[in-house]
Amino acid sequence: MKLPARIHLLPLPPCSPELNPVEAIGDVIKDRIANTLWETWDALEQAIGEELRPIYETAERGRSLVSHHWLIDQLNATATGNSAITD
């Protein structure tokens, strides 16, 4: 499969969730919904949505969860000249 020019895959070692930036988002959601008996699926979906909303409404919140310096350094090394990747 050919990737678009601006897409660069970064291989991660197996079984290393601390290196996967998406795990931070999962942790935020799990903190909110774990150990709770939800009356309905709608209530659970609403709780998840409440936790996700600040992440997708505020770029800085999302960036704070997934932008680690080691990741940004690797991305910048891989995608030289890509001004969209910043701290």
A tleap script that builds the chain and sets N, CA, C and O, in Angstrom:
source leaprc.protein.ff14SB
mol = sequence {
  NMET LYS LEU PRO ALA ARG ILE HIE LEU LEU
  PRO LEU PRO PRO CYS SER PRO GLU LEU ASN
  PRO VAL GLU ALA ILE GLY ASP VAL ILE LYS
  ASP ARG ILE ALA ASN THR LEU TRP GLU THR
  TRP ASP ALA LEU GLU GLN ALA ILE GLY GLU
  GLU LEU ARG PRO ILE TYR GLU THR ALA GLU
  ARG GLY ARG SER LEU VAL SER HIE HIE TRP
  LEU ILE ASP GLN LEU ASN ALA THR ALA THR
  GLY ASN SER ALA ILE THR CASP
}
set mol.1.N position { 0.845 -1.181 0.000 }
set mol.1.CA position { 0.000 0.000 0.000 }
set mol.1.C position { 0.890 1.244 0.000 }
set mol.1.O position { 1.812 1.353 0.809 }
set mol.2.N position { 0.615 2.167 -0.897 }
set mol.2.CA position { 1.378 3.408 -0.981 }
set mol.2.C position { 0.708 4.460 -0.097 }
set mol.2.O position { -0.492 4.714 -0.205 }
set mol.3.N position { 1.505 5.060 0.769 }
set mol.3.CA position { 0.991 6.089 1.672 }
set mol.3.C position { 1.147 7.463 1.039 }
set mol.3.O position { 2.068 7.682 0.251 }
set mol.4.N position { 0.261 8.386 1.375 }
set mol.4.CA position { 0.445 9.763 0.916 }
set mol.4.C position { 1.784 10.309 1.413 }
set mol.4.O position { 2.316 9.834 2.417 }
set mol.5.N position { 2.318 11.289 0.723 }
set mol.5.CA position { 3.644 11.831 1.018 }
set mol.5.C position { 3.771 12.334 2.457 }
set mol.5.O position { 4.850 12.243 3.043 }
set mol.6.N position { 2.705 12.854 3.029 }
set mol.6.CA position { 2.793 13.425 4.384 }
set mol.6.C position { 2.526 12.411 5.487 }
set mol.6.O position { 2.532 12.772 6.664 }
set mol.7.N position { 2.295 11.159 5.136 }
set mol.7.CA position { 2.039 10.121 6.129 }
set mol.7.C position { 3.292 9.285 6.296 }
set mol.7.O position { 3.821 8.737 5.329 }
set mol.8.N position { 3.760 9.190 7.530 }
set mol.8.CA position { 4.956 8.411 7.843 }
set mol.8.C position { 4.623 7.458 8.990 }
set mol.8.O position { 4.171 7.890 10.051 }
set mol.9.N position { 4.844 6.188 8.779 }
set mol.9.CA position { 4.588 5.195 9.816 }
set mol.9.C position { 5.810 5.062 10.707 }
set mol.9.O position { 6.942 4.996 10.228 }
set mol.10.N position { 5.566 5.025 12.005 }
set mol.10.CA position { 6.633 4.831 12.980 }
set mol.10.C position { 6.409 3.495 13.659 }
set mol.10.O position { 5.431 3.332 14.388 }
set mol.11.N position { 7.286 2.547 13.437 }
set mol.11.CA position { 7.097 1.248 14.083 }
set mol.11.C position { 7.324 1.352 15.591 }
set mol.11.O position { 8.229 2.049 16.051 }
set mol.12.N position { 6.496 0.654 16.338 }
set mol.12.CA position { 6.633 0.595 17.787 }
set mol.12.C position { 7.001 -0.829 18.181 }
set mol.12.O position { 6.571 -1.781 17.529 }
set mol.13.N position { 7.786 -0.985 19.233 }
set mol.13.CA position { 8.069 -2.343 19.693 }
set mol.13.C position { 6.777 -3.025 20.153 }
set mol.13.O position { 5.857 -2.352 20.619 }
set mol.14.N position { 6.701 -4.342 20.028 }
set mol.14.CA position { 5.487 -5.031 20.489 }
set mol.14.C position { 5.326 -4.927 22.005 }
set mol.14.O position { 6.309 -4.837 22.742 }
set mol.15.N position { 4.098 -4.941 22.447 }
set mol.15.CA position { 3.779 -4.944 23.887 }
set mol.15.C position { 4.403 -3.764 24.619 }
set mol.15.O position { 5.026 -3.941 25.666 }
set mol.16.N position { 4.241 -2.565 24.076 }
set mol.16.CA position { 4.779 -1.378 24.738 }
set mol.16.C position { 3.739 -0.259 24.698 }
set mol.16.O position { 3.916 0.726 23.982 }
set mol.17.N position { 2.649 -0.405 25.469 }
set mol.17.CA position { 1.588 0.599 25.419 }
set mol.17.C position { 2.043 1.990 25.840 }
set mol.17.O position { 1.444 2.982 25.425 }
set mol.18.N position { 3.084 2.082 26.653 }
set mol.18.CA position { 3.563 3.400 27.073 }
set mol.18.C position { 4.135 4.196 25.900 }
set mol.18.O position { 4.269 5.416 25.990 }
set mol.19.N position { 4.471 3.520 24.806 }
set mol.19.CA position { 4.983 4.202 23.624 }
set mol.19.C position { 3.883 4.556 22.630 }
set mol.19.O position { 4.140 5.250 21.646 }
set mol.20.N position { 2.675 4.093 22.872 }
set mol.20.CA position { 1.563 4.344 21.970 }
set mol.20.C position { 0.776 5.549 22.488 }
set mol.20.O position { 0.125 5.452 23.528 }
set mol.21.N position { 0.824 6.677 21.786 }
set mol.21.CA position { 0.164 7.881 22.297 }
set mol.21.C position { -1.338 7.735 22.473 }
set mol.21.O position { -1.928 8.446 23.287 }
set mol.22.N position { -1.965 6.845 21.743 }
set mol.22.CA position { -3.408 6.661 21.871 }
set mol.22.C position { -3.776 6.077 23.233 }
set mol.22.O position { -4.901 6.262 23.697 }
set mol.23.N position { -2.857 5.384 23.871 }
set mol.23.CA position { -3.126 4.815 25.193 }
set mol.23.C position { -3.471 5.910 26.208 }
set mol.23.O position { -4.264 5.675 27.120 }
set mol.24.N position { -2.893 7.086 26.062 }
set mol.24.CA position { -3.192 8.187 26.993 }
set mol.24.C position { -4.654 8.589 26.903 }
set mol.24.O position { -5.276 8.897 27.919 }
set mol.25.N position { -5.204 8.590 25.705 }
set mol.25.CA position { -6.618 8.923 25.534 }
set mol.25.C position { -7.479 7.822 26.153 }
set mol.25.O position { -8.480 8.104 26.811 }
set mol.26.N position { -7.085 6.571 25.938 }
set mol.26.CA position { -7.813 5.459 26.535 }
set mol.26.C position { -7.817 5.537 28.050 }
set mol.26.O position { -8.820 5.221 28.690 }
set mol.27.N position { -6.692 5.958 28.626 }
set mol.27.CA position { -6.620 6.085 30.085 }
set mol.27.C position { -7.595 7.132 30.606 }
set mol.27.O position { -8.217 6.931 31.649 }
set mol.28.N position { -7.735 8.236 29.898 }
set mol.28.CA position { -8.680 9.283 30.308 }
set mol.28.C position { -10.096 8.723 30.329 }
set mol.28.O position { -10.851 8.958 31.272 }
set mol.29.N position { -10.448 7.986 29.294 }
set mol.29.CA position { -11.796 7.417 29.207 }
set mol.29.C position { -12.001 6.354 30.289 }
set mol.29.O position { -13.030 6.336 30.964 }
set mol.30.N position { -11.019 5.476 30.445 }
set mol.30.CA position { -11.153 4.408 31.445 }
set mol.30.C position { -11.296 4.971 32.850 }
set mol.30.O position { -12.051 4.432 33.660 }
set mol.31.N position { -10.576 6.055 33.151 }
set mol.31.CA position { -10.689 6.666 34.478 }
set mol.31.C position { -12.123 7.098 34.755 }
set mol.31.O position { -12.576 7.039 35.899 }
set mol.32.N position { -12.831 7.526 33.740 }
set mol.32.CA position { -14.196 8.023 33.902 }
set mol.32.C position { -15.231 6.898 33.965 }
set mol.32.O position { -16.205 6.997 34.711 }
set mol.33.N position { -15.031 5.832 33.192 }
set mol.33.CA position { -16.101 4.840 33.076 }
set mol.33.C position { -15.856 3.544 33.845 }
set mol.33.O position { -16.773 2.737 33.998 }
set mol.34.N position { -14.642 3.336 34.325 }
set mol.34.CA position { -14.328 2.076 35.007 }
set mol.34.C position { -15.085 1.956 36.331 }
set mol.34.O position { -15.398 2.953 36.981 }
set mol.35.N position { -15.365 0.737 36.701 }
set mol.35.CA position { -16.000 0.417 37.983 }
set mol.35.C position { -17.336 1.121 38.188 }
set mol.35.O position { -17.686 1.497 39.307 }
set mol.36.N position { -18.064 1.292 37.115 }
set mol.36.CA position { -19.376 1.928 37.177 }
set mol.36.C position { -20.377 1.025 36.469 }
set mol.36.O position { -20.103 0.510 35.385 }
set mol.37.N position { -21.515 0.841 37.077 }
set mol.37.CA position { -22.591 0.093 36.441 }
set mol.37.C position { -23.488 1.107 35.747 }
set mol.37.O position { -24.179 1.889 36.401 }
set mol.38.N position { -23.474 1.091 34.433 }
set mol.38.CA position { -24.244 2.051 33.650 }
set mol.38.C position { -25.650 1.502 33.421 }
set mol.38.O position { -25.822 0.344 33.040 }
set mol.39.N position { -26.638 2.337 33.655 }
set mol.39.CA position { -28.035 1.939 33.497 }
set mol.39.C position { -28.362 1.601 32.037 }
set mol.39.O position { -29.097 0.654 31.757 }
set mol.40.N position { -27.803 2.392 31.116 }
set mol.40.CA position { -28.097 2.193 29.692 }
set mol.40.C position { -26.824 2.421 28.875 }
set mol.40.O position { -25.859 3.027 29.340 }
set mol.41.N position { -26.862 1.912 27.639 }
set mol.41.CA position { -25.754 2.183 26.713 }
set mol.41.C position { -25.655 3.678 26.439 }
set mol.41.O position { -24.558 4.221 26.303 }
set mol.42.N position { -26.810 4.341 26.358 }
set mol.42.CA position { -26.807 5.780 26.096 }
set mol.42.C position { -26.071 6.548 27.193 }
set mol.42.O position { -25.344 7.499 26.905 }
set mol.43.N position { -26.257 6.139 28.444 }
set mol.43.CA position { -25.573 6.806 29.553 }
set mol.43.C position { -24.063 6.593 29.456 }
set mol.43.O position { -23.283 7.510 29.709 }
set mol.44.N position { -23.659 5.377 29.089 }
set mol.44.CA position { -22.240 5.095 28.913 }
set mol.44.C position { -21.666 5.917 27.759 }
set mol.44.O position { -20.595 6.511 27.890 }
set mol.45.N position { -22.375 5.950 26.633 }
set mol.45.CA position { -21.922 6.738 25.489 }
set mol.45.C position { -21.822 8.215 25.834 }
set mol.45.O position { -20.901 8.898 25.387 }
set mol.46.N position { -22.760 8.707 26.623 }
set mol.46.CA position { -22.724 10.118 27.020 }
set mol.46.C position { -21.494 10.392 27.890 }
set mol.46.O position { -20.825 11.409 27.711 }
set mol.47.N position { -21.195 9.498 28.822 }
set mol.47.CA position { -20.021 9.681 29.688 }
set mol.47.C position { -18.730 9.667 28.862 }
set mol.47.O position { -17.828 10.470 29.102 }
set mol.48.N position { -18.647 8.766 27.905 }
set mol.48.CA position { -17.466 8.716 27.041 }
set mol.48.C position { -17.354 10.004 26.232 }
set mol.48.O position { -16.273 10.578 26.101 }
set mol.49.N position { -18.487 10.450 25.693 }
set mol.49.CA position { -18.501 11.694 24.924 }
set mol.49.C position { -18.059 12.899 25.746 }
set mol.49.O position { -17.360 13.779 25.245 }
set mol.50.N position { -18.473 12.930 27.014 }
set mol.50.CA position { -18.071 14.034 27.889 }
set mol.50.C position { -16.563 14.060 28.107 }
set mol.50.O position { -15.968 15.130 28.239 }
set mol.51.N position { -15.952 12.894 28.145 }
set mol.51.CA position { -14.500 12.828 28.318 }
set mol.51.C position { -13.759 13.141 27.023 }
set mol.51.O position { -12.671 13.717 27.057 }
set mol.52.N position { -14.330 12.771 25.894 }
set mol.52.CA position { -13.676 13.015 24.606 }
set mol.52.C position { -13.825 14.454 24.127 }
set mol.52.O position { -12.952 14.971 23.430 }
set mol.53.N position { -14.919 15.096 24.494 }
set mol.53.CA position { -15.202 16.445 23.995 }
set mol.53.C position { -14.041 17.422 24.194 }
set mol.53.O position { -13.656 18.084 23.230 }
set mol.54.N position { -13.464 17.547 25.393 }
set mol.54.CA position { -12.350 18.498 25.545 }
set mol.54.C position { -11.142 18.134 24.675 }
set mol.54.O position { -10.358 19.006 24.299 }
set mol.55.N position { -11.001 16.863 24.363 }
set mol.55.CA position { -9.863 16.438 23.547 }
set mol.55.C position { -10.037 16.902 22.108 }
set mol.55.O position { -9.083 17.386 21.498 }
set mol.56.N position { -11.250 16.761 21.551 }
set mol.56.CA position { -11.412 17.160 20.157 }
set mol.56.C position { -11.821 18.615 19.988 }
set mol.56.O position { -11.710 19.155 18.888 }
set mol.57.N position { -12.290 19.264 21.048 }
set mol.57.CA position { -12.643 20.680 20.929 }
set mol.57.C position { -11.447 21.596 21.141 }
set mol.57.O position { -11.430 22.719 20.638 }
set mol.58.N position { -10.453 21.131 21.877 }
set mol.58.CA position { -9.292 21.958 22.180 }
set mol.58.C position { -8.036 21.234 21.726 }
set mol.58.O position { -7.653 20.212 22.294 }
set mol.59.N position { -7.407 21.771 20.705 }
set mol.59.CA position { -6.206 21.122 20.163 }
set mol.59.C position { -5.139 20.942 21.239 }
set mol.59.O position { -4.447 19.924 21.261 }
set mol.60.N position { -5.004 21.909 22.118 }
set mol.60.CA position { -3.971 21.821 23.148 }
set mol.60.C position { -4.206 20.640 24.081 }
set mol.60.O position { -3.250 19.992 24.508 }
set mol.61.N position { -5.466 20.350 24.403 }
set mol.61.CA position { -5.766 19.203 25.271 }
set mol.61.C position { -5.378 17.897 24.583 }
set mol.61.O position { -4.742 17.036 25.191 }
set mol.62.N position { -5.750 17.755 23.349 }
set mol.62.CA position { -5.371 16.559 22.607 }
set mol.62.C position { -3.873 16.436 22.460 }
set mol.62.O position { -3.308 15.355 22.624 }
set mol.63.N position { -3.234 17.543 22.152 }
set mol.63.CA position { -1.779 17.554 21.990 }
set mol.63.C position { -1.084 17.185 23.300 }
set mol.63.O position { -0.064 16.497 23.282 }
set mol.64.N position { -1.618 17.630 24.425 }
set mol.64.CA position { -0.975 17.335 25.711 }
set mol.64.C position { -1.005 15.843 26.030 }
set mol.64.O position { -0.144 15.339 26.751 }
set mol.65.N position { -1.990 15.146 25.495 }
set mol.65.CA position { -2.103 13.715 25.757 }
set mol.65.C position { -1.211 12.873 24.856 }
set mol.65.O position { -0.739 11.813 25.268 }
set mol.66.N position { -0.980 13.327 23.644 }
set mol.66.CA position { -0.270 12.479 22.680 }
set mol.66.C position { 1.060 13.043 22.204 }
set mol.66.O position { 1.795 12.350 21.500 }
set mol.67.N position { 1.389 14.263 22.561 }
set mol.67.CA position { 2.626 14.870 22.062 }
set mol.67.C position { 3.733 14.781 23.099 }
set mol.67.O position { 3.913 15.690 23.911 }
set mol.68.N position { 4.450 13.712 23.067 }
set mol.68.CA position { 5.619 13.557 23.917 }
set mol.68.C position { 6.837 14.012 23.128 }
set mol.68.O position { 6.891 13.842 21.910 }
set mol.69.N position { 7.811 14.588 23.815 }
set mol.69.CA position { 8.986 15.106 23.098 }
set mol.69.C position { 9.682 14.025 22.280 }
set mol.69.O position { 10.151 14.294 21.174 }
set mol.70.N position { 9.754 12.811 22.808 }
set mol.70.CA position { 10.413 11.752 22.045 }
set mol.70.C position { 9.664 11.467 20.757 }
set mol.70.O position { 10.277 11.135 19.742 }
set mol.71.N position { 8.328 11.593 20.787 }
set mol.71.CA position { 7.532 11.332 19.601 }
set mol.71.C position { 7.690 12.468 18.588 }
set mol.71.O position { 7.863 12.223 17.394 }
set mol.72.N position { 7.630 13.692 19.067 }
set mol.72.CA position { 7.789 14.840 18.174 }
set mol.72.C position { 9.167 14.825 17.530 }
set mol.72.O position { 9.292 15.092 16.335 }
set mol.73.N position { 10.204 14.515 18.305 }
set mol.73.CA position { 11.557 14.429 17.745 }
set mol.73.C position { 11.624 13.376 16.651 }
set mol.73.O position { 12.219 13.606 15.598 }
set mol.74.N position { 11.018 12.226 16.897 }
set mol.74.CA position { 11.025 11.154 15.893 }
set mol.74.C position { 10.249 11.563 14.650 }
set mol.74.O position { 10.690 11.311 13.529 }
set mol.75.N position { 9.095 12.192 14.846 }
set mol.75.CA position { 8.307 12.633 13.700 }
set mol.75.C position { 9.050 13.668 12.879 }
set mol.75.O position { 9.065 13.601 11.650 }
set mol.76.N position { 9.658 14.613 13.551 }
set mol.76.CA position { 10.399 15.646 12.834 }
set mol.76.C position { 11.608 15.072 12.111 }
set mol.76.O position { 11.956 15.538 11.026 }
set mol.77.N position { 12.251 14.071 12.694 }
set mol.77.CA position { 13.376 13.418 12.036 }
set mol.77.C position { 12.908 12.643 10.814 }
set mol.77.O position { 13.612 12.571 9.807 }
set mol.78.N position { 11.722 12.067 10.910 }
set mol.78.CA position { 11.188 11.267 9.806 }
set mol.78.C position { 10.591 12.148 8.714 }
set mol.78.O position { 10.743 11.869 7.525 }
set mol.79.N position { 9.928 13.189 9.121 }
set mol.79.CA position { 9.220 14.054 8.168 }
set mol.79.C position { 9.870 15.435 8.126 }
set mol.79.O position { 9.250 16.428 8.506 }
set mol.80.N position { 11.095 15.496 7.672 }
set mol.80.CA position { 11.794 16.776 7.630 }
set mol.80.C position { 11.040 17.760 6.767 }
set mol.80.O position { 10.512 17.414 5.710 }
set mol.81.N position { 10.998 18.985 7.232 }
set mol.81.CA position { 10.316 20.018 6.481 }
set mol.81.C position { 8.813 20.072 6.708 }
set mol.81.O position { 8.126 20.876 6.078 }
set mol.82.N position { 8.295 19.243 7.582 }
set mol.82.CA position { 6.865 19.240 7.865 }
set mol.82.C position { 6.600 20.241 8.981 }
set mol.82.O position { 6.813 19.928 10.153 }
set mol.83.N position { 6.149 21.414 8.644 }
set mol.83.CA position { 5.949 22.468 9.649 }
set mol.83.C position { 4.702 22.249 10.487 }
set mol.83.O position { 4.481 22.987 11.447 }
set mol.84.N position { 3.875 21.257 10.157 }
set mol.84.CA position { 2.642 21.025 10.911 }
set mol.84.C position { 2.913 20.331 12.240 }
set mol.84.O position { 2.048 20.327 13.116 }
set mol.85.N position { 4.092 19.745 12.407 }
set mol.85.CA position { 4.416 19.025 13.634 }
set mol.85.C position { 5.213 19.955 14.539 }
set mol.85.O position { 6.340 20.336 14.223 }
set mol.86.N position { 4.610 20.314 15.669 }
set mol.86.CA position { 5.248 21.246 16.586 }
set mol.86.C position { 5.040 20.791 18.009 }
set mol.86.O position { 4.241 19.893 18.277 }
set mol.87.N position { 5.760 21.412 18.920 }
set mol.87.CA position { 5.567 21.152 20.349 }
set mol.87.C position { 4.262 21.717 20.821 }
set mol.87.O position { 3.926 21.596 21.999 }
savepdb mol mol.pdb
quit
